[in-house]
Amino acid sequence: MKFNKKLENISTYEAGKPIELVVREFGIEPKDIVKLASNENPYGCSINVQHAVNEILPHMAMYPDDSMMKLKNGLIKRFDIAEENVIIGSGSDQIIEFLMHAKADENSKILINSVTFAMYEIYAKHVGAEIIRTSSQEHDLDEFYQLYKEQNPDIIFLCTPNNPTGDAIDTKEIMEFIARIDSETLVVVDGAYMEYAQFKDASKKVTPKELIERFENVIYLGTFSKAYGLGGMRVGYGISHADIIKELYKLRPPFNITTLSLEAASVALEDAEFVNECIALNFEEMKRYEEFAKEKKIDIIESYTNFVTLCFDGNRNSTEISDALLRRGMIVRNLSGYGMNAIRVTVGTKEQNDRFFELISELL
Amino acid sequence: MKFNKKLENISTYEAGKPIELVVREFGIEPKDIVKLASNENPYGCSINVQHAVNEILPHMAMYPDDSMMKLKNGLIKRFDIAEENVIIGSGSDQIIEFLMHAKADENSKILINSVTFAMYEIYAKHVGAEIIRTSSQEHDLDEFYQLYKEQNPDIIFLCTPNNPTGDAIDTKEIMEFIARIDSETLVVVDGAYMEYAQFKDASKKVTPKELIERFENVIYLGTFSKAYGLGGMRVGYGISHADIIKELYKLRPPFNITTLSLEAASVALEDAEFVNECIALNFEEMKRYEEFAKEKKIDIIESYTNFVTLCFDGNRNSTEISDALLRRGMIVRNLSGYGMNAIRVTVGTKEQNDRFFELISELL
């Protein structure tokens, strides 16, 4: 059977290996596996969330409140925005998918950073759009602007802090950049790890309200998968001008968020104490990675997230190292597929990090 | 900002009103609201499912096992198929979305029944495809064949039992029909309510294995939202030839099913006793609707599902009746949007049905 031609170019996203897979492939007991590959919150999720979800388990049979009013009200309050400015997706991934289908097609160009979140390219291929990449590894907004002038892209993605490198752009730079972009080009500011960045350095904090008050062609993306500890529940959001949100809504499948996920995210949003504690612990533990890298003479990119990127020199190979770690039950993300001789490691709990240092030391 | 032209023609799906909305709109207390509008399982979900999900609440922080091995193994066993024959979606809706993006575009035609599941048309519009409808209200496969010959559609949807009318096609007829369709045309057999139909009448039972062994151009769709009592968890599946599944996989976003939903569906699949009890109770209670309709001289379509469709004559108006019911806290589905002077009512528990008969009797 014949299928649409654009499918020929689609590759599937390589997710961090789940623990289940390592159990199956290497026969390692689940208790002996440490997964530091997908930047989940190593402290889990708020106990308040667990209690709230437990309360509504009998509601699993009922379709979700498709207006998502409870969660929307939480986001409206948190970001001081109006209802017309927000859309909720099955992870912020789904908002990226909506954006691509709303704004791009096989004649479109999408401008992204050389190394950045893989889903931008994957969803671009879904609509047959062309990907334009910068050459610099960190977001260089001068280069972005030059490519914008040359290529006239339909969508520009700024991922800050950037995944999988952890660096973040100064907010001032972002605002100045967007001011130079014409109003027909959509600028996406993906703040999946923003809670971490703004904790570490106020100059990296992007405020959605400011963005959308100043610009009509910008959408901010956020997620519950990282700092809020709900990676398994698939909830993200987009904040933008009402005209953009309205178009994205046309592409939203009904009931795109489960009944339990809506409740989990709503309650998670209220437990700021849990989130702040996790973030504080994250940066405490991150210091150990910085010290470890210094000691072992490994380059580490300064991180504004809950992960660190360790860049190896020519004497070491990230694929060999990550494979060897995997066989020992330690799952990290090899960045060779991103053209980097590096691994990305989620900053885990103290015990998880102890184990990482122990295992990788055997390999260095 | 300009968006893709195809968005101009997209209307959003009108979901059954959730209880939350009625609470907000009419100020009726949740305990006084009965929702018989979305064909959820009125007996909820299996207690085994609730226990299993409760056990893994701390896992909400972890991304799902994206290989979905546990649930896939359950489906493989249940349907006696291979892993390469199955794909899992966020509701069977999402499989419809994949199919549309894989097989159709703005030059395509999609053949559907005159009155059928609304999402076929909505997803067709997402890709700009043209919808061709039969004139007959029940699936008339002779008319389907005639339109197929005239219009050469890319996809044909057979919804059996059909939503929102409840009637089902004989399996023999389906097999004979597909045998006459060329191998480049994809035939979708949507069996969202199949568990109910096969309980009531073996001649309506479509077996996915038989379908895909005999035809390379067919996909069977199933869901956990109805008989399995997991409407809120968004899990459905497609069973087809490996070549089709492989293409659909290219369009599947990673982590499209939540961690808790995967567990819920896996455990639900094992509790056949719960499902069978619910279905038996459903048809027991359905008899009361049939008797009520006879007594009140209302036409009722013979149903192979967990809902009934009551068709009014010219003296009664389905919009007025459903609005009046809504103001009294009884949510049913008005089918005026489908061109029918009818309401669709989920067969509820004994108490819910008592309440329906009481309230509608006041209006007739």
mmCIF file of C-alpha atoms in Angstrom, chain A residues 1-13 15-16 18-21 24 35 38-41 43-46 49-51 53-54 57-67 69-70 90 93-94 97-98 100-106 108 119 122-123 126-127 182-187 216-218 223 225-226 229-234 243-244 247-261 264, chain B residues 1-4 6-13 15-16 18-21 24 35 38-41 43-46 49-51 53-54 57-70 90 93-94 97-98 100-106 108 119 122-123 126-127 182-187 216-218 223 225-226 229-234 243-244 247-261 264:
data_model
loop_
_atom_site.group_PDB
_atom_site.id
_atom_site.type_symbol
_atom_site.label_atom_id
_atom_site.label_comp_id
_atom_site.label_asym_id
_atom_site.label_seq_id
_atom_site.Cartn_x
_atom_site.Cartn_y
_atom_site.Cartn_z
ATOM 1 C CA MET A 1 0.000 0.000 0.000
ATOM 2 C CA LYS A 2 1.200 3.483 -0.839
ATOM 3 C CA PHE A 3 1.542 6.139 1.841
ATOM 4 C CA ASN A 4 2.179 9.870 1.792
ATOM 5 C CA LYS A 5 5.595 10.665 0.433
ATOM 6 C CA LYS A 6 6.606 12.759 3.444
ATOM 7 C CA LEU A 7 6.595 9.623 5.605
ATOM 8 C CA GLU A 8 9.697 8.434 3.787
ATOM 9 C CA ASN A 9 11.774 11.050 5.602
ATOM 10 C CA ILE A 10 10.448 10.544 9.094
ATOM 11 C CA SER A 11 12.648 8.930 11.664
ATOM 12 C CA THR A 12 11.314 8.064 15.063
ATOM 13 C CA TYR A 13 12.402 9.776 18.282
ATOM 14 C CA ALA A 15 13.664 8.086 23.821
ATOM 15 C CA GLY A 16 15.823 7.464 26.856
ATOM 16 C CA PRO A 18 13.209 2.872 30.049
ATOM 17 C CA ILE A 19 14.159 0.660 32.947
ATOM 18 C CA GLU A 20 11.857 -2.056 31.584
ATOM 19 C CA LEU A 21 13.992 -2.340 28.465
ATOM 20 C CA ARG A 24 14.677 -7.261 29.323
ATOM 21 C CA LYS A 35 18.066 5.773 35.088
ATOM 22 C CA SER A 38 15.352 11.387 30.647
ATOM 23 C CA ASN A 39 15.678 14.316 33.057
ATOM 24 C CA GLU A 40 12.811 13.173 35.205
ATOM 25 C CA ASN A 41 12.547 14.598 38.693
ATOM 26 C CA TYR A 43 12.585 13.025 43.868
ATOM 27 C CA GLY A 44 9.394 11.802 42.181
ATOM 28 C CA CYS A 45 6.235 13.854 42.466
ATOM 29 C CA SER A 46 4.573 15.652 45.326
ATOM 30 C CA VAL A 49 -0.412 14.828 43.949
ATOM 31 C CA GLN A 50 -0.330 11.127 44.793
ATOM 32 C CA HIS A 51 -3.087 11.560 47.379
ATOM 33 C CA VAL A 53 -4.904 11.114 42.172
ATOM 34 C CA ASN A 54 -5.637 8.219 44.497
ATOM 35 C CA LEU A 57 -9.192 6.543 40.757
ATOM 36 C CA PRO A 58 -12.859 5.544 40.365
ATOM 37 C CA HIS A 59 -13.138 8.404 37.841
ATOM 38 C CA MET A 60 -10.875 6.592 35.385
ATOM 39 C CA ALA A 61 -14.031 5.443 33.619
ATOM 40 C CA MET A 62 -15.187 8.992 32.901
ATOM 41 C CA TYR A 63 -13.918 11.087 30.029
ATOM 42 C CA PRO A 64 -11.857 14.053 31.195
ATOM 43 C CA ASP A 65 -13.342 17.528 31.623
ATOM 44 C CA ASP A 66 -12.340 18.597 28.141
ATOM 45 C CA SER A 67 -12.533 22.274 29.079
ATOM 46 C CA MET A 69 -10.999 24.322 33.691
ATOM 47 C CA LYS A 70 -9.290 23.359 36.929
ATOM 48 C CA SER A 90 -0.070 15.960 25.975
ATOM 49 C CA ASP A 93 5.549 18.070 22.525
ATOM 50 C CA GLN A 94 1.968 18.106 21.428
ATOM 51 C CA GLU A 97 3.010 19.272 16.840
ATOM 52 C CA PHE A 98 0.023 21.648 16.704
ATOM 53 C CA MET A 100 3.870 22.684 12.999
ATOM 54 C CA HIS A 101 0.537 21.631 11.511
ATOM 55 C CA ALA A 102 -0.945 25.102 11.939
ATOM 56 C CA LYS A 103 1.877 27.134 10.521
ATOM 57 C CA ALA A 104 4.101 24.935 8.358
ATOM 58 C CA ASP A 105 3.870 22.699 5.321
ATOM 59 C CA GLU A 106 6.160 21.266 2.653
ATOM 60 C CA SER A 108 8.085 25.966 4.975
ATOM 61 C CA MET A 119 11.126 16.781 18.414
ATOM 62 C CA ILE A 122 10.669 15.235 13.855
ATOM 63 C CA TYR A 123 7.436 17.236 13.805
ATOM 64 C CA HIS A 126 5.626 15.263 9.696
ATOM 65 C CA VAL A 127 4.542 18.221 7.569
ATOM 66 C CA ASP A 182 8.580 40.248 11.525
ATOM 67 C CA SER A 183 5.120 39.512 12.866
ATOM 68 C CA GLU A 184 4.420 36.718 10.343
ATOM 69 C CA THR A 185 7.244 34.558 11.701
ATOM 70 C CA LEU A 186 6.336 32.545 14.754
ATOM 71 C CA VAL A 187 8.934 32.464 17.529
ATOM 72 C CA GLU A 216 1.882 38.813 18.981
ATOM 73 C CA ASN A 217 4.033 36.238 17.201
ATOM 74 C CA VAL A 218 5.469 34.355 20.167
ATOM 75 C CA THR A 223 5.812 21.350 30.946
ATOM 76 C CA SER A 225 7.384 16.635 33.045
ATOM 77 C CA LYS A 226 10.481 18.118 34.668
ATOM 78 C CA GLY A 229 7.798 15.546 38.607
ATOM 79 C CA LEU A 230 5.092 14.348 36.238
ATOM 80 C CA GLY A 231 7.064 12.952 33.290
ATOM 81 C CA GLY A 232 4.753 9.964 33.086
ATOM 82 C CA MET A 233 1.571 12.008 32.976
ATOM 83 C CA ARG A 234 2.071 13.912 29.717
ATOM 84 C CA ASP A 243 -5.277 34.500 17.886
ATOM 85 C CA ILE A 244 -2.579 31.841 17.919
ATOM 86 C CA GLU A 247 -5.816 28.268 15.711
ATOM 87 C CA LEU A 248 -3.968 25.657 17.746
ATOM 88 C CA TYR A 249 -7.227 24.667 19.402
ATOM 89 C CA LYS A 250 -8.555 23.613 16.012
ATOM 90 C CA LEU A 251 -5.881 20.921 15.897
ATOM 91 C CA ARG A 252 -6.293 19.712 19.465
ATOM 92 C CA PRO A 253 -7.873 16.247 19.610
ATOM 93 C CA PRO A 254 -10.656 16.098 22.177
ATOM 94 C CA PHE A 255 -9.669 14.575 25.517
ATOM 95 C CA ASN A 256 -5.962 14.927 24.840
ATOM 96 C CA ILE A 257 -5.172 14.865 28.575
ATOM 97 C CA THR A 258 -6.250 11.981 30.809
ATOM 98 C CA THR A 259 -8.553 12.478 33.777
ATOM 99 C CA LEU A 260 -5.764 11.554 36.198
ATOM 100 C CA SER A 261 -3.194 13.755 34.452
ATOM 101 C CA ALA A 264 -2.122 15.522 38.937
ATOM 102 C CA MET B 1 -0.486 36.016 11.680
ATOM 103 C CA LYS B 2 -1.352 33.730 8.776
ATOM 104 C CA PHE B 3 -1.995 30.048 9.285
ATOM 105 C CA ASN B 4 -2.405 27.105 6.942
ATOM 106 C CA LYS B 6 -6.878 24.059 5.774
ATOM 107 C CA LEU B 7 -7.440 25.351 9.320
ATOM 108 C CA GLU B 8 -10.251 27.548 8.007
ATOM 109 C CA ASN B 9 -12.453 24.492 7.521
ATOM 110 C CA ILE B 10 -11.810 22.778 10.831
ATOM 111 C CA SER B 11 -14.534 22.713 13.417
ATOM 112 C CA THR B 12 -13.892 21.369 16.870
ATOM 113 C CA TYR B 13 -15.456 18.166 18.200
ATOM 114 C CA ALA B 15 -17.827 16.361 23.329
ATOM 115 C CA GLY B 16 -20.545 15.202 25.699
ATOM 116 C CA PRO B 18 -18.830 16.901 31.388
ATOM 117 C CA ILE B 19 -20.415 17.040 34.797
ATOM 118 C CA GLU B 20 -18.082 19.910 35.730
ATOM 119 C CA LEU B 21 -19.628 22.097 33.037
ATOM 120 C CA ARG B 24 -20.740 25.623 36.487
ATOM 121 C CA LYS B 35 -24.344 11.891 32.791
ATOM 122 C CA SER B 38 -20.520 9.788 26.494
ATOM 123 C CA ASN B 39 -21.081 6.027 26.654
ATOM 124 C CA GLU B 40 -18.729 5.535 29.517
ATOM 125 C CA ASN B 41 -19.030 2.322 31.491
ATOM 126 C CA TYR B 43 -20.079 0.604 36.507
ATOM 127 C CA GLY B 44 -16.718 2.370 36.456
ATOM 128 C CA CYS B 45 -13.568 0.350 36.053
ATOM 129 C CA SER B 46 -12.335 -2.877 37.574
ATOM 130 C CA VAL B 49 -7.233 -1.697 37.874
ATOM 131 C CA GLN B 50 -7.678 0.800 40.687
ATOM 132 C CA HIS B 51 -5.431 -1.209 42.973
ATOM 133 C CA VAL B 53 -2.721 2.081 39.451
ATOM 134 C CA ASN B 54 -2.596 3.017 43.116
ATOM 135 C CA LEU B 57 1.470 6.361 41.774
ATOM 136 C CA PRO B 58 5.090 7.180 42.720
ATOM 137 C CA HIS B 59 5.986 6.328 39.092
ATOM 138 C CA MET B 60 4.111 9.364 37.808
ATOM 139 C CA ALA B 61 7.457 11.137 37.649
ATOM 140 C CA MET B 62 8.918 8.629 35.213
ATOM 141 C CA TYR B 63 8.329 8.664 31.484
ATOM 142 C CA PRO B 64 6.258 5.705 30.308
ATOM 143 C CA ASP B 65 7.847 2.555 28.877
ATOM 144 C CA ASP B 66 7.565 3.784 25.313
ATOM 145 C CA SER B 67 7.813 0.234 23.952
ATOM 146 C CA MET B 68 4.537 -0.400 25.859
ATOM 147 C CA MET B 69 5.603 -4.014 26.124
ATOM 148 C CA LYS B 70 3.267 -5.030 28.952
ATOM 149 C CA SER B 90 -4.230 7.898 22.922
ATOM 150 C CA ASP B 93 -9.004 8.539 17.951
ATOM 151 C CA GLN B 94 -5.281 8.927 17.708
ATOM 152 C CA GLU B 97 -5.396 10.730 13.207
ATOM 153 C CA PHE B 98 -2.289 8.707 12.255
ATOM 154 C CA MET B 100 -5.343 10.257 8.029
ATOM 155 C CA HIS B 101 -1.868 11.789 8.072
ATOM 156 C CA ALA B 102 -0.275 8.633 6.647
ATOM 157 C CA LYS B 103 -2.679 7.975 3.823
ATOM 158 C CA ALA B 104 -4.591 11.167 3.002
ATOM 159 C CA ASP B 105 -3.937 14.738 1.942
ATOM 160 C CA GLU B 106 -5.792 17.583 0.260
ATOM 161 C CA SER B 108 -7.830 12.544 -1.009
ATOM 162 C CA MET B 119 -13.805 12.324 14.439
ATOM 163 C CA ILE B 122 -12.617 16.205 11.827
ATOM 164 C CA TYR B 123 -9.322 14.429 11.205
ATOM 165 C CA HIS B 126 -6.904 18.311 9.426
ATOM 166 C CA VAL B 127 -5.285 17.083 6.214
ATOM 167 C CA ASP B 182 -8.671 -2.789 -4.265
ATOM 168 C CA SER B 183 -5.569 -3.197 -2.139
ATOM 169 C CA GLU B 184 -4.574 0.508 -2.375
ATOM 170 C CA THR B 185 -7.711 1.626 -0.551
ATOM 171 C CA LEU B 186 -7.497 1.403 3.211
ATOM 172 C CA VAL B 187 -10.556 0.015 4.978
ATOM 173 C CA GLU B 216 -3.525 -6.385 3.696
ATOM 174 C CA ASN B 217 -5.466 -3.134 3.394
ATOM 175 C CA VAL B 218 -7.521 -3.270 6.580
ATOM 176 C CA THR B 223 -10.600 0.980 22.638
ATOM 177 C CA SER B 225 -12.800 3.680 26.782
ATOM 178 C CA LYS B 226 -16.057 1.712 26.635
ATOM 179 C CA GLY B 229 -14.280 1.341 31.739
ATOM 180 C CA LEU B 230 -11.267 3.522 31.055
ATOM 181 C CA GLY B 231 -12.757 6.501 29.185
ATOM 182 C CA GLY B 232 -10.635 8.888 31.194
ATOM 183 C CA MET B 233 -7.356 7.115 30.480
ATOM 184 C CA ARG B 234 -7.149 7.473 26.688
ATOM 185 C CA ASP B 243 3.456 -2.697 6.655
ATOM 186 C CA ILE B 244 0.640 -0.398 7.737
ATOM 187 C CA GLU B 247 4.016 3.591 8.661
ATOM 188 C CA LEU B 248 1.667 4.635 11.462
ATOM 189 C CA TYR B 249 4.506 4.281 13.942
ATOM 190 C CA LYS B 250 6.357 7.034 12.121
ATOM 191 C CA LEU B 251 3.598 9.438 13.109
ATOM 192 C CA ARG B 252 3.287 8.311 16.714
ATOM 193 C CA PRO B 253 4.604 10.939 19.140
ATOM 194 C CA PRO B 254 6.863 9.377 21.770
ATOM 195 C CA PHE B 255 5.204 8.725 25.132
ATOM 196 C CA ASN B 256 1.693 9.049 23.693
ATOM 197 C CA ILE B 257 0.247 6.971 26.541
ATOM 198 C CA THR B 258 0.717 7.934 30.187
ATOM 199 C CA THR B 259 2.468 5.663 32.674
ATOM 200 C CA LEU B 260 -0.762 5.160 34.628
ATOM 201 C CA SER B 261 -2.837 4.552 31.484
ATOM 202 C CA ALA B 264 -4.608 0.574 33.797
#
